[in-house]
Amino acid sequence: MLFPTLICLLSLAAAVPLPTDAEIEAVEPEAPAPEAPAEPEARVAAPQPPALSKTSPVKKGPQDVVAILRDDRQDDGDGNFNYAFEADNGINVAVIGTPGAAGQSNMEGSFSFVLPDGTIAEVRFIANENGFQPQSDLLPTPHPLPAHALEQIRFAEEQRALGVVED
């Protein structure tokens, strides 16, 4: 298999047309531009970072600086840890972690942030052997089943209890 592949590649390389001398143009380097006389530099004030404000976290643009107000971390080295983070743009995170029975980290905590309309969005969560389990009013919930679907489920359960099996 290697030999036929090699032959195909060599034949393709040999079939590629080469440029003629007329098509090849010599590229001559440009002459360096004459240096302009040095002018004294005007003093320019360094740009100042925007003033940080805790009262308007949503109004920060994508290029604004976000100040870290709190970054507390503790790791006991035995699998127990906690951390808390707060930024002036309204982001808050707090997590407590413990070792799990199967070697994983079990975590419980919350995070919150400011929505564009100014309201605070908060998510509380548990992450353990049963997976990630968030709780928040922001999370979508399933629509309730219509009455006819509930009736079909009830009927199927009755049939199953009676031993009726559908083929």
N, CA, C and O of each residue as an XYZ file, in Angstrom:
668
protein
N       0.826     -1.187      0.000
C       0.000      0.000      0.000
C       0.874      1.256      0.000
O       0.508      2.268     -0.599
N       2.012      1.194      0.662
C       2.901      2.338      0.722
C       3.488      2.657     -0.655
O       3.590      3.825     -1.031
N       3.867      1.641     -1.393
C       4.487      1.837     -2.701
C       3.531      2.508     -3.686
O       3.934      3.479     -4.326
N       2.268      2.042     -3.847
C       1.357      2.737     -4.770
C       1.089      4.190     -4.354
O       0.960      5.067     -5.208
N       1.007      4.440     -3.050
C       0.778      5.814     -2.583
C       1.968      6.698     -2.938
O       1.796      7.834     -3.379
N       3.157      6.180     -2.745
C       4.365      6.918     -3.078
C       4.432      7.221     -4.579
O       4.803      8.326     -4.973
N       4.075      6.244     -5.410
C       4.072      6.444     -6.872
C       3.084      7.542     -7.253
O       3.389      8.393     -8.088
N       1.892      7.524     -6.638
C       0.881      8.549     -6.949
C       1.390      9.943     -6.589
O       1.237     10.882     -7.370
N       1.991     10.078     -5.412
C       2.503     11.386     -4.997
C       3.620     11.875     -5.909
O       3.671     13.058     -6.249
N       4.520     10.971     -6.309
C       5.599     11.362     -7.221
C       5.055     11.782     -8.582
O       5.546     12.744     -9.173
N       4.050     11.072     -9.083
C       3.492     11.436    -10.392
C       2.790     12.785    -10.333
O       2.830     13.549    -11.296
N       2.135     13.086     -9.185
C       1.498     14.396     -9.048
C       2.545     15.496     -8.991
O       2.368     16.558     -9.589
N       3.629     15.249     -8.279
C       4.682     16.253     -8.180
C       5.319     16.505     -9.540
O       5.665     17.645     -9.850
N       5.483     15.469    -10.359
C       6.092     15.622    -11.680
C       5.153     16.330    -12.647
O       5.611     16.963    -13.598
N       3.847     16.234    -12.419
C       2.873     16.814    -13.342
C       2.637     18.294    -13.099
O       2.027     18.961    -13.934
N       3.099     18.818    -11.990
C       2.878     20.233    -11.678
C       3.699     21.075    -12.637
O       4.910     20.877    -12.737
N       3.063     22.032    -13.360
C       3.816     22.867    -14.296
C       4.735     23.828    -13.547
O       4.358     24.390    -12.518
N       5.928     24.006    -14.065
C       6.894     24.924    -13.484
C       6.784     26.269    -14.160
O       6.474     26.321    -15.350
N       7.024     27.362    -13.456
C       6.925     28.679    -14.074
C       8.102     28.903    -15.035
O       9.204     28.391    -14.839
N       7.820     29.684    -16.072
C       8.867     30.021    -17.039
C       9.661     31.203    -16.516
O       9.286     31.835    -15.528
N      10.784     31.496    -17.204
C      11.618     32.618    -16.784
C      10.864     33.939    -16.878
O      11.108     34.850    -16.087
N       9.955     34.049    -17.835
C       9.201     35.290    -18.004
C       8.255     35.506    -16.821
O       7.945     36.641    -16.460
N       7.805     34.407    -16.228
C       6.870     34.529    -15.116
C       7.581     34.838    -13.800
O       6.974     35.336    -12.852
N       8.844     34.543    -13.761
C       9.597     34.799    -12.543
C      10.156     36.206    -12.616
O      10.915     36.523    -13.531
N       9.794     37.050    -11.672
C      10.280     38.419    -11.639
C      11.211     38.551    -10.454
O      10.944     38.052     -9.361
N      12.280     39.218    -10.697
C      13.206     39.454     -9.602
C      12.631     40.534     -8.702
O      12.123     41.551     -9.174
N      12.714     40.305     -7.440
C      12.214     41.279     -6.482
C      13.411     42.033     -5.941
O      14.297     41.463     -5.305
N      13.414     43.335     -6.211
C      14.511     44.155     -5.736
C      14.090     44.831     -4.447
O      12.961     45.306     -4.323
N      14.997     44.871     -3.495
C      14.632     45.516     -2.220
C      14.441     47.010     -2.430
O      15.113     47.634     -3.252
N      13.516     47.563     -1.673
C      13.250     48.998     -1.765
C      14.373     49.758     -1.073
O      14.966     49.283     -0.105
N      14.644     50.927     -1.583
C      15.657     51.776     -0.945
C      15.083     52.281      0.362
O      13.899     52.608      0.437
N      15.914     52.347      1.398
C      15.396     52.834      2.680
C      14.995     54.294      2.573
O      15.639     55.085      1.885
N      13.939     54.626      3.255
C      13.439     56.004      3.233
C      14.389     56.880      4.040
O      14.928     56.448      5.059
N      14.591     58.114      3.580
C      15.478     59.006      4.348
C      14.842     59.304      5.699
O      13.623     59.430      5.818
N      15.692     59.414      6.712
C      15.184     59.661      8.056
C      14.781     61.117      8.188
O      15.474     62.025      7.728
N      13.654     61.308      8.820
C      13.167     62.665      9.060
C      13.905     63.224     10.275
O      14.293     62.473     11.169
N      14.094     64.523     10.305
C      14.758     65.114     11.469
C      13.929     64.855     12.724
O      12.700     64.910     12.696
N      14.612     64.578     13.802
C      13.931     64.278     15.055
C      13.261     65.526     15.585
O      13.864     66.598     15.643
N      12.001     65.372     15.973
C      11.261     66.479     16.561
C      11.142     66.210     18.056
O      11.046     65.055     18.473
N      11.146     67.223     18.834
C      10.982     66.981     20.273
C       9.608     66.381     20.535
O       8.602     66.809     19.970
N       9.594     65.373     21.412
C       8.331     64.696     21.705
C       7.503     65.542     22.657
O       8.010     66.101     23.629
N       6.222     65.618     22.350
C       5.323     66.345     23.234
C       4.961     65.437     24.401
O       4.791     64.230     24.230
N       4.848     66.016     25.567
C       4.479     65.213     26.733
C       2.994     64.872     26.638
O       2.138     65.743     26.482
N       2.724     63.578     26.739
C       1.346     63.113     26.679
C       1.037     62.434     28.002
O       1.789     61.574     28.459
N      -0.045     62.815     28.598
C      -0.425     62.210     29.871
C      -0.851     60.768     29.629
O      -1.564     60.475     28.669
N      -0.413     59.878     30.499
C      -0.793     58.469     30.384
C      -2.288     58.341     30.626
O      -2.839     59.015     31.497
N      -2.959     57.463     29.845
C      -4.398     57.305     30.049
C      -4.666     56.732     31.434
O      -3.973     55.824     31.893
N      -5.655     57.262     32.070
C      -6.026     56.809     33.405
C      -7.092     55.730     33.297
O      -7.977     55.827     32.447
N      -7.027     54.694     34.150
C      -8.080     53.684     34.115
C      -9.401     54.303     34.537
O      -9.425     55.265     35.305
N     -10.500     53.752     34.035
C     -11.799     54.323     34.392
C     -12.042     54.171     35.886
O     -11.575     53.225     36.520
N     -12.778     55.120     36.425
C     -13.118     55.057     37.840
C     -14.026     53.864     38.080
O     -14.973     53.630     37.329
N     -13.731     53.112     39.130
C     -14.517     51.931     39.436
C     -15.684     52.322     40.328
O     -15.539     53.121     41.253
N     -16.824     51.755     40.039
C     -18.016     52.094     40.792
C     -18.776     50.832     41.133
O     -19.052     50.014     40.255
N     -19.116     50.666     42.397
C     -19.899     49.502     42.800
C     -21.383     49.732     42.524
O     -22.170     48.788     42.600
N     -21.779     50.955     42.206
C     -23.194     51.247     42.060
C     -23.717     50.967     40.667
O     -24.929     50.857     40.482
N     -22.846     50.851     39.684
C     -23.325     50.634     38.327
C     -22.548     49.508     37.644
O     -21.858     49.752     36.654
N     -22.650     48.285     38.155
C     -21.844     47.206     37.595
C     -22.202     46.837     36.172
O     -21.350     46.330     35.442
N     -23.423     47.073     35.756
C     -23.843     46.652     34.422
C     -23.320     47.585     33.345
O     -23.236     47.177     32.187
N     -22.969     48.800     33.673
C     -22.591     49.782     32.676
C     -21.157     49.621     32.186
O     -20.703     50.422     31.369
N     -20.442     48.626     32.652
C     -19.069     48.413     32.199
C     -19.076     47.855     30.787
O     -19.873     46.975     30.463
N     -18.205     48.357     29.966
C     -18.068     47.863     28.608
C     -17.096     46.702     28.570
O     -16.470     46.385     29.582
N     -16.958     46.057     27.410
C     -16.091     44.891     27.313
C     -14.622     45.217     27.525
O     -13.832     44.310     27.788
N     -14.231     46.481     27.418
C     -12.829     46.827     27.556
C     -12.539     47.522     28.877
O     -11.400     47.908     29.140
N     -13.563     47.685     29.710
C     -13.354     48.318     31.005
C     -12.656     47.351     31.951
O     -12.740     46.133     31.793
N     -11.985     47.903     32.910
C     -11.287     47.117     33.919
C     -12.284     46.717     34.994
O     -13.082     47.536     35.449
N     -12.234     45.458     35.394
C     -13.086     44.978     36.471
C     -12.194     44.746     37.684
O     -11.234     43.978     37.621
N     -12.512     45.402     38.765
C     -11.716     45.267     39.983
C     -12.167     44.043     40.770
O     -13.362     43.770     40.882
N     -11.210     43.319     41.306
C     -11.497     42.177     42.162
C     -11.608     42.717     43.583
O     -10.638     43.248     44.125
N     -12.765     42.587     44.175
C     -12.988     43.104     45.515
C     -12.625     42.083     46.584
O     -12.197     42.445     47.679
N     -12.798     40.799     46.258
C     -12.477     39.743     47.223
C     -12.087     38.488     46.463
O     -12.736     38.124     45.483
N     -11.035     37.830     46.910
C     -10.599     36.558     46.339
C     -10.006     35.743     47.493
O      -8.793     35.730     47.697
N     -10.870     35.072     48.233
C     -10.462     34.277     49.385
C     -10.418     32.818     48.984
O     -11.375     32.300     48.408
N      -9.304     32.145     49.286
C      -9.160     30.730     48.951
C      -8.530     30.005     50.124
O      -7.595     30.500     50.753
N      -9.059     28.824     50.407
C      -8.487     27.993     51.466
C      -8.536     26.549     51.010
O      -9.589     26.049     50.611
N      -7.395     25.880     51.069
C      -7.293     24.466     50.717
C      -6.569     23.778     51.864
O      -5.398     24.054     52.125
N      -7.272     22.880     52.548
C      -6.690     22.201     53.704
C      -5.751     21.074     53.307
O      -5.065     20.522     54.167
N      -5.704     20.721     52.040
C      -4.819     19.666     51.573
C      -5.384     18.265     51.747
O      -4.767     17.293     51.313
N      -6.530     18.150     52.364
C      -7.148     16.838     52.571
C      -8.422     16.669     51.747
O      -9.220     15.768     52.003
N      -8.602     17.529     50.771
C      -9.798     17.476     49.939
C     -10.844     18.488     50.347
O     -11.795     18.721     49.601
N     -10.694     19.093     51.502
C     -11.617     20.133     51.949
C     -11.090     21.483     51.475
O      -9.907     21.784     51.636
N     -11.958     22.283     50.897
C     -11.552     23.599     50.408
C     -12.749     24.521     50.384
O     -13.894     24.081     50.482
N     -12.473     25.791     50.256
C     -13.531     26.770     49.997
C     -12.913     27.972     49.320
O     -11.725     28.256     49.473
N     -13.738     28.665     48.574
C     -13.280     29.904     47.970
C     -14.461     30.837     47.791
O     -15.608     30.411     47.653
N     -14.146     32.117     47.797
C     -15.146     33.154     47.590
C     -14.503     34.222     46.712
O     -13.349     34.602     46.914
N     -15.257     34.688     45.754
C     -14.757     35.643     44.775
C     -15.834     36.698     44.571
O     -17.018     36.379     44.462
N     -15.415     37.949     44.520
C     -16.355     39.034     44.261
C     -15.668     40.082     43.391
O     -14.545     40.494     43.680
N     -16.333     40.503     42.344
C     -15.816     41.539     41.459
C     -16.751     42.741     41.497
O     -17.922     42.613     41.856
N     -16.233     43.904     41.128
C     -17.062     45.106     41.207
C     -18.121     45.187     40.119
O     -18.938     46.108     40.125
N     -18.123     44.238     39.183
C     -19.170     44.238     38.159
C     -20.371     43.388     38.572
O     -21.269     43.150     37.764
N     -20.390     42.929     39.830
C     -21.546     42.205     40.341
C     -21.399     40.694     40.349
O     -22.314     40.001     40.794
N     -20.290     40.159     39.878
C     -20.085     38.713     39.883
C     -19.653     38.280     41.280
O     -18.717     38.840     41.851
N     -20.342     37.280     41.825
C     -20.015     36.704     43.128
C     -20.028     35.195     43.005
O     -20.914     34.628     42.366
N     -19.041     34.534     43.619
C     -18.976     33.077     43.640
C     -18.548     32.660     45.036
O     -17.628     33.243     45.610
N     -19.216     31.649     45.582
C     -18.819     31.085     46.870
C     -19.025     29.575     46.798
O     -20.112     29.108     46.458
N     -17.976     28.810     47.121
C     -18.037     27.352     47.010
C     -17.335     26.722     48.208
O     -16.294     27.195     48.663
N     -17.936     25.639     48.706
C     -17.328     24.816     49.747
C     -17.193     23.421     49.162
O     -18.145     22.889     48.592
N     -16.014     22.826     49.301
C     -15.780     21.497     48.748
C     -15.314     20.518     49.809
O     -14.572     20.872     50.724
N     -15.764     19.279     49.668
C     -15.374     18.195     50.557
C     -15.066     16.967     49.719
O     -15.560     16.852     48.598
N     -14.257     16.040     50.240
C     -13.988     14.821     49.471
C     -15.235     13.943     49.403
O     -15.980     13.818     50.374
N     -15.445     13.337     48.231
C     -16.586     12.457     48.049
C     -16.213     11.004     48.295
O     -15.033     10.658     48.356
N     -17.224     10.158     48.435
C     -17.025      8.743     48.741
C     -16.297      8.007     47.623
O     -15.584      7.040     47.889
N     -16.463      8.445     46.379
C     -15.848      7.753     45.239
C     -14.581      8.468     44.753
O     -14.122      8.221     43.638
N     -14.019      9.347     45.579
C     -12.793     10.040     45.209
C     -13.007     11.375     44.533
O     -12.033     12.071     44.250
N     -14.230     11.758     44.265
C     -14.517     13.029     43.615
C     -14.598     14.131     44.657
O     -14.593     13.862     45.858
N     -14.672     15.363     44.199
C     -14.913     16.498     45.087
C     -16.400     16.785     45.091
O     -17.005     16.958     44.033
N     -16.987     16.836     46.264
C     -18.370     17.279     46.405
C     -18.327     18.772     46.667
O     -17.565     19.241     47.512
N     -19.146     19.517     45.942
C     -19.142     20.969     46.094
C     -20.558     21.476     46.297
O     -21.522     20.940     45.751
N     -20.647     22.510     47.087
C     -21.919     23.184     47.299
C     -21.628     24.675     47.284
O     -20.672     25.133     47.909
N     -22.440     25.422     46.579
C     -22.162     26.846     46.518
C     -23.181     27.609     45.721
O     -24.287     27.136     45.458
N     -22.780     28.809     45.340
C     -23.659     29.672     44.552
C     -22.818     30.636     43.739
O     -21.655     30.896     44.049
N     -23.426     31.151     42.705
C     -22.827     32.247     41.953
C     -23.934     33.188     41.539
O     -25.077     32.779     41.337
N     -23.581     34.445     41.417
C     -24.574     35.436     41.012
C     -23.899     36.475     40.136
O     -22.682     36.660     40.173
N     -24.722     37.143     39.352
C     -24.239     38.182     38.453
C     -25.395     39.104     38.143
O     -26.554     38.763     38.380
N     -25.084     40.261     37.618
C     -26.097     41.268     37.312
C     -26.545     41.102     35.868
O     -25.728     41.050     34.949
N     -27.847     41.022     35.688
C     -28.425     40.930     34.340
C     -28.460     42.323     33.701
O     -28.367     43.326     34.409
N     -28.594     42.396     32.380
C     -28.616     43.714     31.712
C     -29.694     44.658     32.231
O     -29.530     45.876     32.160
N     -30.805     44.111     32.756
C     -31.856     44.992     33.275
C     -31.582     45.450     34.708
O     -32.386     46.180     35.288
N     -30.431     45.019     35.293
C     -30.056     45.459     36.627
C     -30.443     44.497     37.740
O     -30.009     44.673     38.878
N     -31.247     43.486     37.441
C     -31.609     42.516     38.473
C     -30.468     41.536     38.700
O     -29.620     41.336     37.830
N     -30.457     40.932     39.874
C     -29.412     39.979     40.239
C     -29.884     38.567     39.885
O     -30.977     38.152     40.268
N     -29.057     37.851     39.163
C     -29.328     36.448     38.840
C     -28.499     35.598     39.792
O     -27.294     35.814     39.927
N     -29.132     34.634     40.452
C     -28.415     33.782     41.389
C     -28.706     32.319     41.084
O     -29.842     31.934     40.807
N     -27.649     31.516     41.142
C     -27.767     30.073     40.959
C     -27.098     29.411     42.157
O     -25.928     29.665     42.440
N     -27.844     28.560     42.860
C     -27.287     27.744     43.944
C     -27.116     26.342     43.380
O     -27.904     25.907     42.539
N     -26.087     25.631     43.839
C     -25.851     24.314     43.268
C     -25.226     23.352     44.266
O     -24.624     23.753     45.262
N     -25.388     22.079     43.966
C     -24.705     20.980     44.636
C     -24.116     20.130     43.527
O     -24.790     19.844     42.537
N     -22.874     19.729     43.683
C     -22.229     18.829     42.722
C     -21.637     17.687     43.541
O     -20.749     17.897     44.367
N     -22.138     16.474     43.303
C     -21.678     15.325     44.079
C     -21.812     14.047     43.249
O     -21.790     14.095     42.019
N     -21.951     12.908     43.924
C     -22.084     11.627     43.225
C     -23.262     11.619     42.253
O     -23.272     10.854     41.289
N     -24.240     12.460     42.506
C     -25.444     12.508     41.670
C     -25.350     13.553     40.560
O     -26.342     13.820     39.883
N     -24.180     14.141     40.365
C     -23.996     15.112     39.289
C     -24.186     16.547     39.757
O     -24.260     16.828     40.954
N     -24.263     17.435     38.795
C     -24.438     18.863     39.048
C     -25.923     19.152     39.154
O     -26.685     18.835     38.242
N     -26.343     19.754     40.269
C     -27.757     20.002     40.523
C     -27.985     21.479     40.828
O     -27.969     21.884     41.990
N     -28.198     22.284     39.787
C     -28.421     23.713     40.016
C     -29.862     23.997     40.422
O     -30.780     23.248     40.086
N     -30.040     25.098     41.152
C     -31.374     25.569     41.518
C     -31.412     27.071     41.312
O     -30.586     27.803     41.856
N     -32.378     27.527     40.520
C     -32.518     28.953     40.265
C     -33.848     29.221     39.590
O     -34.378     28.378     38.867
N     -34.372     30.395     39.836
C     -35.586     30.812     39.129
C     -35.307     31.043     37.645
O     -36.238     31.105     36.842
N     -34.038     31.171     37.279
C     -33.669     31.417     35.883
C     -33.733     30.151     35.031
O     -33.869     30.232     33.811
N     -33.637     28.996     35.659
C     -33.574     27.749     34.904
C     -34.944     27.392     34.348
O     -35.953     27.559     35.034
N     -34.990     26.908     33.123
C     -36.279     26.538     32.536
C     -36.859     25.308     33.242
O     -36.125     24.445     33.723
N     -38.152     25.253     33.289
C     -38.838     24.096     33.862
C     -39.722     23.481     32.789
O     -40.190     24.184     31.893
N     -39.956     22.176     32.872
C     -40.799     21.555     31.849
C     -42.253     22.010     32.002
O     -42.715     22.322     33.099
N     -42.945     22.036     30.891
C     -44.366     22.363     30.919
C     -45.119     21.217     31.584
O     -44.694     20.067     31.475
N     -46.213     21.496     32.263
C     -46.996     20.408     32.847
C     -47.603     19.555     31.728
O     -47.951     20.057     30.659
N     -47.717     18.266     32.002
C     -48.303     17.368     31.006
C     -49.794     17.648     30.874
O     -50.459     17.942     31.867
N     -50.321     17.562     29.663
C     -51.762     17.760     29.490
C     -52.541     16.587     30.110
O     -51.999     15.500     30.310
N     -53.801     16.832     30.402
C     -54.648     15.846     31.083
C     -54.703     14.522     30.336
O     -54.661     13.467     30.970
N     -54.796     14.540     28.991
C     -54.909     13.280     28.251
C     -53.628     12.450     28.361
O     -53.685     11.220     28.352
N     -52.463     13.120     28.465
C     -51.203     12.394     28.621
C     -51.136     11.748     30.002
O     -50.688     10.610     30.143
N     -51.587     12.487     31.023
C     -51.624     11.909     32.373
C     -52.562     10.709     32.431
O     -52.266      9.718     33.099
N     -53.682     10.795     31.737
C     -54.636      9.671     31.692
C     -54.004      8.458     31.008
O     -54.186      7.332     31.471
N     -53.272      8.664     29.924
C     -52.602      7.545     29.239
C     -51.544      6.896     30.133
O     -51.403      5.673     30.140
N     -50.813      7.699     30.876
C     -49.805      7.152     31.789
C     -50.483      6.325     32.879
O     -50.028      5.225     33.192
N     -51.581      6.851     33.469
C     -52.313      6.120     34.496
C     -52.839      4.800     33.962
O     -52.741      3.774     34.635
N     -53.401      4.816     32.747
C     -53.941      3.604     32.120
C     -52.820      2.582     31.877
O     -53.007      1.391     32.127
N     -51.676      3.035     31.399
C     -50.548      2.136     31.144
C     -50.072      1.496     32.451
O     -49.732      0.313     32.470
N     -50.045      2.262     33.534
C     -49.633      1.712     34.823
C     -50.621      0.663     35.313
O     -50.211     -0.358     35.866
N     -51.927      0.901     35.116
C     -52.940     -0.094     35.486
C     -52.746     -1.373     34.685
O     -52.796     -2.471     35.240
N     -52.525     -1.232     33.375
C     -52.331     -2.402     32.508
C     -51.082     -3.186     32.925
O     -51.096     -4.417     32.956
N     -50.032     -2.482     33.235
C     -48.791     -3.122     33.657
C     -49.005     -3.877     34.972
O     -48.472     -4.972     35.147
N     -49.795     -3.291     35.916
C     -50.066     -3.945     37.194
C     -50.887     -5.215     36.998
O     -50.751     -6.168     37.764
N     -51.736     -5.229     35.980
C     -52.573     -6.407     35.690
C     -51.780     -7.467     34.910
O     -52.277     -8.575     34.708
N     -50.579     -7.148     34.477
C     -49.752     -8.093     33.733
C     -49.969     -8.064     32.241
O     -49.485     -8.951     31.539
N     -50.686     -7.067     31.723
C     -50.901     -6.963     30.281
C     -49.593     -6.494     29.641
O     -49.016     -5.481     30.037
N     -49.139     -7.261     28.633
C     -47.916     -6.927     27.930
C     -48.245     -6.736     26.464
O     -48.886     -7.594     25.857
N     -47.818     -5.633     25.892
C     -48.055     -5.355     24.484
C     -46.883     -5.890     23.663
O     -45.730     -5.753     24.073
N     -47.158     -6.484     22.536
C     -46.118     -6.984     21.641
C     -45.893     -6.044     20.504
O     -45.049     -6.304     19.646
